[in-house]
PDB file of C-alpha atoms in Angstrom:
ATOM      1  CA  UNK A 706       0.000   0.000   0.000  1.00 43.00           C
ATOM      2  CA  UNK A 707       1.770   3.383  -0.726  1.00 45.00           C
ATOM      3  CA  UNK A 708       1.514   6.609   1.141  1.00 47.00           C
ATOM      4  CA  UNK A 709      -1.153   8.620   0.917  1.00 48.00           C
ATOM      5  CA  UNK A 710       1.661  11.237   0.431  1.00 46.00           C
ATOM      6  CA  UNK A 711       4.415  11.925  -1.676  1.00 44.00           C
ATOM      7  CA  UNK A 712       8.029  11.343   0.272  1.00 49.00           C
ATOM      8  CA  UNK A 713       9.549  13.823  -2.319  1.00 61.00           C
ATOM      9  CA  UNK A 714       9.115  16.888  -0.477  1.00 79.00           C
ATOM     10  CA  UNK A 715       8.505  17.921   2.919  1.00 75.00           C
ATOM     11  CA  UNK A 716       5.646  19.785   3.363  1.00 73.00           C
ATOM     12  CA  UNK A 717       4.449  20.923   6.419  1.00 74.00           C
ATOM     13  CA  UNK A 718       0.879  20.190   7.503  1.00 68.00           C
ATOM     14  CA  UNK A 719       1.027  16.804   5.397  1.00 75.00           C
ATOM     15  CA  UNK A 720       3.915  14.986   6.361  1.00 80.00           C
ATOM     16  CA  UNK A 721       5.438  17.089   8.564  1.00 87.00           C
ATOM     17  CA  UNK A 722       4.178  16.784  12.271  1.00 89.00           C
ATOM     18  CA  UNK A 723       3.995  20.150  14.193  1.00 87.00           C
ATOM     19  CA  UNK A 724       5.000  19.561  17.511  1.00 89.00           C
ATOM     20  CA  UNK A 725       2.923  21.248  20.765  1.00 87.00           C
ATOM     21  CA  UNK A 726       6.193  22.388  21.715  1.00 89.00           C
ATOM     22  CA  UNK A 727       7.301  23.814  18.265  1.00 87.00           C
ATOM     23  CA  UNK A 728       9.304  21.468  16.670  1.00 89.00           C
ATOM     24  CA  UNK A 729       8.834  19.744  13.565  1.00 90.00           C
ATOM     25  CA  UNK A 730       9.113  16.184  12.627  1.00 90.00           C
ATOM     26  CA  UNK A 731       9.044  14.362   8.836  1.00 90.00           C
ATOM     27  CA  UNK A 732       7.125  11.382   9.468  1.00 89.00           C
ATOM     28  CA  UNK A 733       9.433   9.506   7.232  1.00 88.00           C
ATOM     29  CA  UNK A 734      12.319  10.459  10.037  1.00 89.00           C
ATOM     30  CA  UNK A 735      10.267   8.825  13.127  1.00 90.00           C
ATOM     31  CA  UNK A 736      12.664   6.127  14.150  1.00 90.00           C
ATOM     32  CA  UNK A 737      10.997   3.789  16.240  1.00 91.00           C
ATOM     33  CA  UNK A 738       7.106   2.979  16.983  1.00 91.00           C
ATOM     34  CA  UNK A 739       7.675   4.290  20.605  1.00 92.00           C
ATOM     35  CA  UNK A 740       8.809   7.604  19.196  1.00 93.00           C
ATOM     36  CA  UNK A 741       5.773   7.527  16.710  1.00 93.00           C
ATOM     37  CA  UNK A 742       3.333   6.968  19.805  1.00 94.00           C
ATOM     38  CA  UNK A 743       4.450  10.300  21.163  1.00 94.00           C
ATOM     39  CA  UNK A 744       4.116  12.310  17.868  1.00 93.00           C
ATOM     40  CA  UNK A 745       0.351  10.540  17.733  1.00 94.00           C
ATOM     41  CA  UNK A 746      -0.252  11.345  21.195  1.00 95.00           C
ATOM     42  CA  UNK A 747       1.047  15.142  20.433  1.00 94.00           C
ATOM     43  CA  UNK A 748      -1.227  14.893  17.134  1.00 94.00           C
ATOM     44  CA  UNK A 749      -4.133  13.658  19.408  1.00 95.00           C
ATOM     45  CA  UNK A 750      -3.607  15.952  22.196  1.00 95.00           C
ATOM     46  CA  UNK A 751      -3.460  19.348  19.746  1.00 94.00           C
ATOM     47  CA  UNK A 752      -7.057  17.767  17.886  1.00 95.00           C
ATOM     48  CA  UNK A 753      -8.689  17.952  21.179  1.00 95.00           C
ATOM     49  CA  UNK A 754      -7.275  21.141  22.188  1.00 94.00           C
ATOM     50  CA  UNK A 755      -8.418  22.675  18.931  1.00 94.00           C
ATOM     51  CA  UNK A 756     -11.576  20.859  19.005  1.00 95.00           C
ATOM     52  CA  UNK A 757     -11.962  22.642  22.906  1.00 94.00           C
ATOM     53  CA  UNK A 758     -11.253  25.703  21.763  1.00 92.00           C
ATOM     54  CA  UNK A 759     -13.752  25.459  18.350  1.00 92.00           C
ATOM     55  CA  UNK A 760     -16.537  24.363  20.703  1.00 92.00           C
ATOM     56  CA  UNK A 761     -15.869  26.918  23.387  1.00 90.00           C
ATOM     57  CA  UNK A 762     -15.829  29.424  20.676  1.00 86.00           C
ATOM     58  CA  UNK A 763     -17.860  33.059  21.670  1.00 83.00           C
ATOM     59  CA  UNK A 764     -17.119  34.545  18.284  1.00 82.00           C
ATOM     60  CA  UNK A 765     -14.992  36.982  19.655  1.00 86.00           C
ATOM     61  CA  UNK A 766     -11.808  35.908  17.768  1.00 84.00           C
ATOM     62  CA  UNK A 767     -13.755  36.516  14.707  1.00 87.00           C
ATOM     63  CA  UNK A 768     -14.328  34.484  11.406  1.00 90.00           C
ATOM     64  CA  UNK A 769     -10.493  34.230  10.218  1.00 93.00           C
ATOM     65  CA  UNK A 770      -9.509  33.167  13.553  1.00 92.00           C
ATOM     66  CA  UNK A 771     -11.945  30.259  13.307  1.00 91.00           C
ATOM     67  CA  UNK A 772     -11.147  29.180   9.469  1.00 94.00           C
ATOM     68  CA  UNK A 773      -7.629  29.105  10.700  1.00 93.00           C
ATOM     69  CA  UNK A 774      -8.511  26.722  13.191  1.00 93.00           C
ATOM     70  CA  UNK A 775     -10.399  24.199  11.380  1.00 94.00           C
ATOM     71  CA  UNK A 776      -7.780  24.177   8.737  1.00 93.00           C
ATOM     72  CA  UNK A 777      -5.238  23.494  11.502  1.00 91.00           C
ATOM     73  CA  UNK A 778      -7.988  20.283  12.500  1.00 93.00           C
ATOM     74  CA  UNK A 779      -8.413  19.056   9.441  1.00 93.00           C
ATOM     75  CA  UNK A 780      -4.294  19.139   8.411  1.00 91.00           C
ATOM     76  CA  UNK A 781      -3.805  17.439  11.768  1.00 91.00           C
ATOM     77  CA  UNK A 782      -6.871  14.446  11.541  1.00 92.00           C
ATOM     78  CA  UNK A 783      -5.710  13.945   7.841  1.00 91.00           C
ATOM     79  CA  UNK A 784      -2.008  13.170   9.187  1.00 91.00           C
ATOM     80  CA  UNK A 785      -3.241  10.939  11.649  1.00 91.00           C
ATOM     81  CA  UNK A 786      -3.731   7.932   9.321  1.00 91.00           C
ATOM     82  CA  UNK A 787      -0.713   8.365   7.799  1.00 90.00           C
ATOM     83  CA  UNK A 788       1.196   8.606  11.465  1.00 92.00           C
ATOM     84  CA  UNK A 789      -0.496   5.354  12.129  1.00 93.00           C
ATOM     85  CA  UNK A 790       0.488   3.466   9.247  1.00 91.00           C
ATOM     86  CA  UNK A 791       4.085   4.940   9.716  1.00 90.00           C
ATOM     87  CA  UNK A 792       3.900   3.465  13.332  1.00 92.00           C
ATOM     88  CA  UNK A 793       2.652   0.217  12.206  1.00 91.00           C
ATOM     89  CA  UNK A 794       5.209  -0.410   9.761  1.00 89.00           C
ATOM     90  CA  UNK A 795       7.911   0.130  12.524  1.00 89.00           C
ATOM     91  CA  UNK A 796       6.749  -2.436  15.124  1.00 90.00           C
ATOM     92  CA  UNK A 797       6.133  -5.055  12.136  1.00 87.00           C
ATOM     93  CA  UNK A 798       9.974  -4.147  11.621  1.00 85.00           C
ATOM     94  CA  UNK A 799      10.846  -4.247  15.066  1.00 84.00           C
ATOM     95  CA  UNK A 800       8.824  -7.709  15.296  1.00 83.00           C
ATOM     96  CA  UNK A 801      11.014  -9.159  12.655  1.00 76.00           C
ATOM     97  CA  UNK A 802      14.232  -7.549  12.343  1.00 69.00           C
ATOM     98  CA  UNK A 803      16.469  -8.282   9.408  1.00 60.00           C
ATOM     99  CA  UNK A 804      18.682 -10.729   9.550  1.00 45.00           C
ATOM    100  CA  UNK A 805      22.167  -8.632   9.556  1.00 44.00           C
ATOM    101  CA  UNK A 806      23.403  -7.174   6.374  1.00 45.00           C
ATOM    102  CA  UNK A 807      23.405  -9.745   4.049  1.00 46.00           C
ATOM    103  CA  UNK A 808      23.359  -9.785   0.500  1.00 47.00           C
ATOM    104  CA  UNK A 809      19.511 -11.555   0.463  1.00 52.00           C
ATOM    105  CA  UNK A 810      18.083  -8.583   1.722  1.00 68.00           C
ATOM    106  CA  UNK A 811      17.082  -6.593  -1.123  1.00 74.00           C
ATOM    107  CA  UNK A 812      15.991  -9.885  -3.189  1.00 76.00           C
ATOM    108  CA  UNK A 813      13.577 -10.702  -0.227  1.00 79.00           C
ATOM    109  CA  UNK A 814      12.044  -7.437  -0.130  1.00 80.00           C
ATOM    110  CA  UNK A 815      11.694  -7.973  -3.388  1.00 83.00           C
ATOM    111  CA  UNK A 816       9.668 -11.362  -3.271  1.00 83.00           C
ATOM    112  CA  UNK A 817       8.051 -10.011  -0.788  1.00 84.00           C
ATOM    113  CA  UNK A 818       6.633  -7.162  -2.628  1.00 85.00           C
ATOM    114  CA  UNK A 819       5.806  -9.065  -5.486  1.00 86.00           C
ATOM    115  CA  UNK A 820       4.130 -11.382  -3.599  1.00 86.00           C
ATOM    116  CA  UNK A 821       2.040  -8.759  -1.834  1.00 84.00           C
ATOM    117  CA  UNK A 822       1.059  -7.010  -5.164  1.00 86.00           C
ATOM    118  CA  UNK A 823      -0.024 -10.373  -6.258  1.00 86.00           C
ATOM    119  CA  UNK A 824      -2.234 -10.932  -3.368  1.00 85.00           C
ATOM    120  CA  UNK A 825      -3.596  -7.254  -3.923  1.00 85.00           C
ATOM    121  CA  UNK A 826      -4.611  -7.813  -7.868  1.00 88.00           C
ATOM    122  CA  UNK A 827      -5.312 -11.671  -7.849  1.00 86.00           C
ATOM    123  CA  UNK A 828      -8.921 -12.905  -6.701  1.00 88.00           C
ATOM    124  CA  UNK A 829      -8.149 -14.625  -3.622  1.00 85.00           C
ATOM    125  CA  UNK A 830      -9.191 -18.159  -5.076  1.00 87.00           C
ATOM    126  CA  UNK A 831      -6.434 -17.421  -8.183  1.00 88.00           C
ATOM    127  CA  UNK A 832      -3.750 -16.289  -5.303  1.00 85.00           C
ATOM    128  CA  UNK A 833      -4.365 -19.434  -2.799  1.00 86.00           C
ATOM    129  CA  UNK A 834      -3.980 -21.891  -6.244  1.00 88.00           C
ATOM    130  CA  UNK A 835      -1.090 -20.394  -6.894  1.00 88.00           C
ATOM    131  CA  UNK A 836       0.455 -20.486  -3.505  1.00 85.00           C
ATOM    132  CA  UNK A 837      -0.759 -24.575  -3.514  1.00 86.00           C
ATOM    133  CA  UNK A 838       1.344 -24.455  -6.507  1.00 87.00           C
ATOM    134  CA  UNK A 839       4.564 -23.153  -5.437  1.00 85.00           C
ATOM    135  CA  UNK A 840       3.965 -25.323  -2.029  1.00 84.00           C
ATOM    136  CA  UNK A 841       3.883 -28.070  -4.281  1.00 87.00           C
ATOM    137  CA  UNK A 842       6.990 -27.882  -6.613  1.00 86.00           C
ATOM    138  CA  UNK A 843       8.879 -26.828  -3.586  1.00 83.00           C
ATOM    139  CA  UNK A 844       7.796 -28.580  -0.673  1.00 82.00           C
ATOM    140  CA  UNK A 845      10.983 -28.008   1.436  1.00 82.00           C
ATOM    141  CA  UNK A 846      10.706 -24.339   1.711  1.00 78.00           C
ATOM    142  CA  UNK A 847       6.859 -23.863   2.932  1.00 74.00           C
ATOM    143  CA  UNK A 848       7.537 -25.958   5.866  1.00 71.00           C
ATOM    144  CA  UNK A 849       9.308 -24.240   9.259  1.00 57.00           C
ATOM    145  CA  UNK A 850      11.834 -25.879  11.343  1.00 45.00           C
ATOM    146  CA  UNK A 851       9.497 -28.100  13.330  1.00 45.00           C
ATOM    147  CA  UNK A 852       8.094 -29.611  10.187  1.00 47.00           C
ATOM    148  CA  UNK A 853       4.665 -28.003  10.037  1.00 49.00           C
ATOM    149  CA  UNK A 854       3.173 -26.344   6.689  1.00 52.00           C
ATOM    150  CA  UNK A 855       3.425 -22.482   6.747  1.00 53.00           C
TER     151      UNK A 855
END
């Protein structure tokens, strides 16, 4: 699944977190899925302040101040699902951590994506045959190391 943004530029507002403290973070540069829980609770945190403050609103701060503040909301809820995913890709990586630096890296990925495009465009019934298939011709390498079928 790609991004729902392009990685090409920072832009801030899309996917570049404002901090409640001022700072800025690229979600491409959060690090670990601990480090991506406190940008989402920051992100959560400043969506119910703003919220607060649109709800407590006595018109006093006038129209533009208002506009300005549900753009702010919707910036921030539409770089919540992209925070998320970010997150979620980082504990799958820090579930199953690469094995070193070895040459098979890249090639895996590979196979990996291809297989997950495949399972994307195939009908499920077309994908399952085909995985039967490959279980088939190569028997050996769809079973783990206690013998069972993967």
């Amino acid at each position: 699944m790609s991004a729902p943004f392009s990685t090409d530029r920072l832009i801030r507002g899309v996917n570049v977190v404002i901090l409640s403290d001022g700072r800025e973070i690229s979600i491409e540069a959060i690090a670990t899925a601990a480090q991506g829980q406190q940008v989402l609770d920051d992100l959560d945190g400043a969506i119910l302040g703003i919220e607060d403050q649109l709800a407590h609103d006595d018109r006093r701060n006038g129209p533009a101040w208002r506009k300005r503040a549900e753009m702010a909301l919707k910036k921030k809820r539409r770089q919540r699902p992209a925070l998320q995913q970010r997150i979620a890709e980082l504990r799958r990586a820090e579930r199953h951590p690469s094995i070193g630096g070895t040459a098979r890296e890249p090639k895996e990925a590979r196979r990996k994506a291809f297989i997950d495009a495949a399972e994307e465009l195939l009908p499920h019934e077309t994908f399952v045959e085909v995985w039967a298939r490959a279980a088939e011709r190569e028997p050996s390498v769809f079973t783990d190391a206690g013998g069972g079928a993967t």
